[in-house]
XYZ file of C-alpha atoms in Angstrom:
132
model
C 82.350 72.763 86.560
C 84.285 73.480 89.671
C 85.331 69.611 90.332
C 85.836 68.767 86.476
C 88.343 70.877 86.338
C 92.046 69.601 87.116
C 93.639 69.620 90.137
C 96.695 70.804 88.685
C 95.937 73.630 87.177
C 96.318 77.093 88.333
C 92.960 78.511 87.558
C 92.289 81.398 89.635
C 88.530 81.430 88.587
C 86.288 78.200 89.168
C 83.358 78.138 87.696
C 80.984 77.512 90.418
C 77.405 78.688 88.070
C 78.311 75.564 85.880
C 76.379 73.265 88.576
C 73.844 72.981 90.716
C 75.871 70.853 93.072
C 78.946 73.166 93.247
C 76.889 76.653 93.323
C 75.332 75.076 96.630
C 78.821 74.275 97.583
C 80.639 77.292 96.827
C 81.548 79.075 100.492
C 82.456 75.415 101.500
C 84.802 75.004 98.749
C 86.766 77.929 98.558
C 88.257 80.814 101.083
C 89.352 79.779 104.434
C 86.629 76.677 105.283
C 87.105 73.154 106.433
C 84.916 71.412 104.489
C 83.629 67.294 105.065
C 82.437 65.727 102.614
C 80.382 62.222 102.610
C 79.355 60.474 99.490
C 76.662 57.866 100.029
C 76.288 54.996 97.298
C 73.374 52.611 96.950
C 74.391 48.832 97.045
C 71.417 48.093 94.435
C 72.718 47.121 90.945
C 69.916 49.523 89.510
C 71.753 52.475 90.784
C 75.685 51.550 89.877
C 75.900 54.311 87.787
C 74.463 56.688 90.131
C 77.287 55.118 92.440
C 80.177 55.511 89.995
C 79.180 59.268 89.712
C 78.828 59.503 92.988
C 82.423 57.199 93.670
C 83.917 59.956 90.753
C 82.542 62.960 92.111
C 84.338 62.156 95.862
C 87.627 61.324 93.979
C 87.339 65.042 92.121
C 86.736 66.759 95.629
C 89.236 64.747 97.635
C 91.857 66.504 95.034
C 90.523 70.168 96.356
C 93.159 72.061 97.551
C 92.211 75.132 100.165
C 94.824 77.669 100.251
C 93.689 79.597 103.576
C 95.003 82.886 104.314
C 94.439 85.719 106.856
C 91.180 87.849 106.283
C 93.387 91.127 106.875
C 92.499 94.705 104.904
C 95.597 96.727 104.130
C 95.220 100.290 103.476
C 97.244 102.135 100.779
C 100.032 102.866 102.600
C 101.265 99.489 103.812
C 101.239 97.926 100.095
C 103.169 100.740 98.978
C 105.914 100.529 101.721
C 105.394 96.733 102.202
C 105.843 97.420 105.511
C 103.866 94.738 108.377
C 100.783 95.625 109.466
C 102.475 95.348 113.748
C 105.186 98.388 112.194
C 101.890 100.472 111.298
C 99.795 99.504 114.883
C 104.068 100.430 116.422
C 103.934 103.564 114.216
C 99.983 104.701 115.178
C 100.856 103.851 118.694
C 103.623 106.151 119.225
C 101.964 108.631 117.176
C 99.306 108.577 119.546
C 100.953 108.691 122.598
C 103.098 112.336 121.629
C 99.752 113.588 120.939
C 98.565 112.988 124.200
C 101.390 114.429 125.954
C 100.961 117.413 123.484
C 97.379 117.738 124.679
C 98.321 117.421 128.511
C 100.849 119.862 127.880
C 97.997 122.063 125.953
C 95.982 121.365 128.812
C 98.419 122.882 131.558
C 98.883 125.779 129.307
C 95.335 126.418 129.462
C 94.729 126.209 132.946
C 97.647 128.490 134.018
C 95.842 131.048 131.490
C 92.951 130.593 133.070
C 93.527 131.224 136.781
C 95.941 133.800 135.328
C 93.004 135.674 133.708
C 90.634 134.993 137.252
C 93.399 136.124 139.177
C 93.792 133.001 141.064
C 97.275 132.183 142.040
C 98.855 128.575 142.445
C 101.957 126.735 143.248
C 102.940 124.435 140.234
C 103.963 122.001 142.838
C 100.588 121.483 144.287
C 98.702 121.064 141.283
C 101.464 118.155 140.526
C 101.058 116.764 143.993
C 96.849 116.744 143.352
C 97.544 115.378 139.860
C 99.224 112.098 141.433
């Protein structure tokens, strides 16, 4: 099972079905968790080897090693590129901010059409000094 195995190896895939024990176990034993584990053992000589396997089983776990990363998603484009994730957000930011001065500029546009078309006329100036 999941704590048999050694603590050496590589294996990407740990069997967690294998046991009860680490099924019940399995989000604290893998991903990005603290985990704390207590292992109680009976002082009774009728239940040594319930000890031991307990005594064993805390030696396997204390071996666990938790490689904890960042839960990010990265979209096509940045593993192609293998650009950072902050150059994207840099690159969407300015992106955004050209396309709202486009759209202010569109928006200008459109309102000199319009009081053109109602025959209203304006002083530029005025309309900048109302803006601010």
């Amino acid at each position: 099972n999941a704590l048999t195995c050694s603590p050496t190896s590589k294996a990407k895939h740990i069997p967690y079905r294998d046991s009860k024990l680490t099924r019940i176990l399995q989000d604290a034993l893998g991903g990005n968790s603290q985990t704390a584990l207590l292992c109680c053992c009976s002082p009774s000589p009728s239940n040594a080897s319930e000890s031991l396997s307990t005594l064993r089983f805390g030696a396997r776990a204390k071996h666990i090693k938790a490689s904890p990363r960042a839960n990010c998603k990265e979209d096509k484009y940045t593993k192609k590129q293998g650009t950072s994730s902050l150059n994207i957000d840099e690159s969407r930011e300015r992106i955004l901010d050209k396309l709202r001065e486009r759209l202010d500029a569109e928006d200008v546009k459109l309102l000199e059409e319009l009081f053109i078309l109602e025959g209203i006329f304006f002083d530029l100036s005025s309309v900048e000094d109302l803006e601010s």
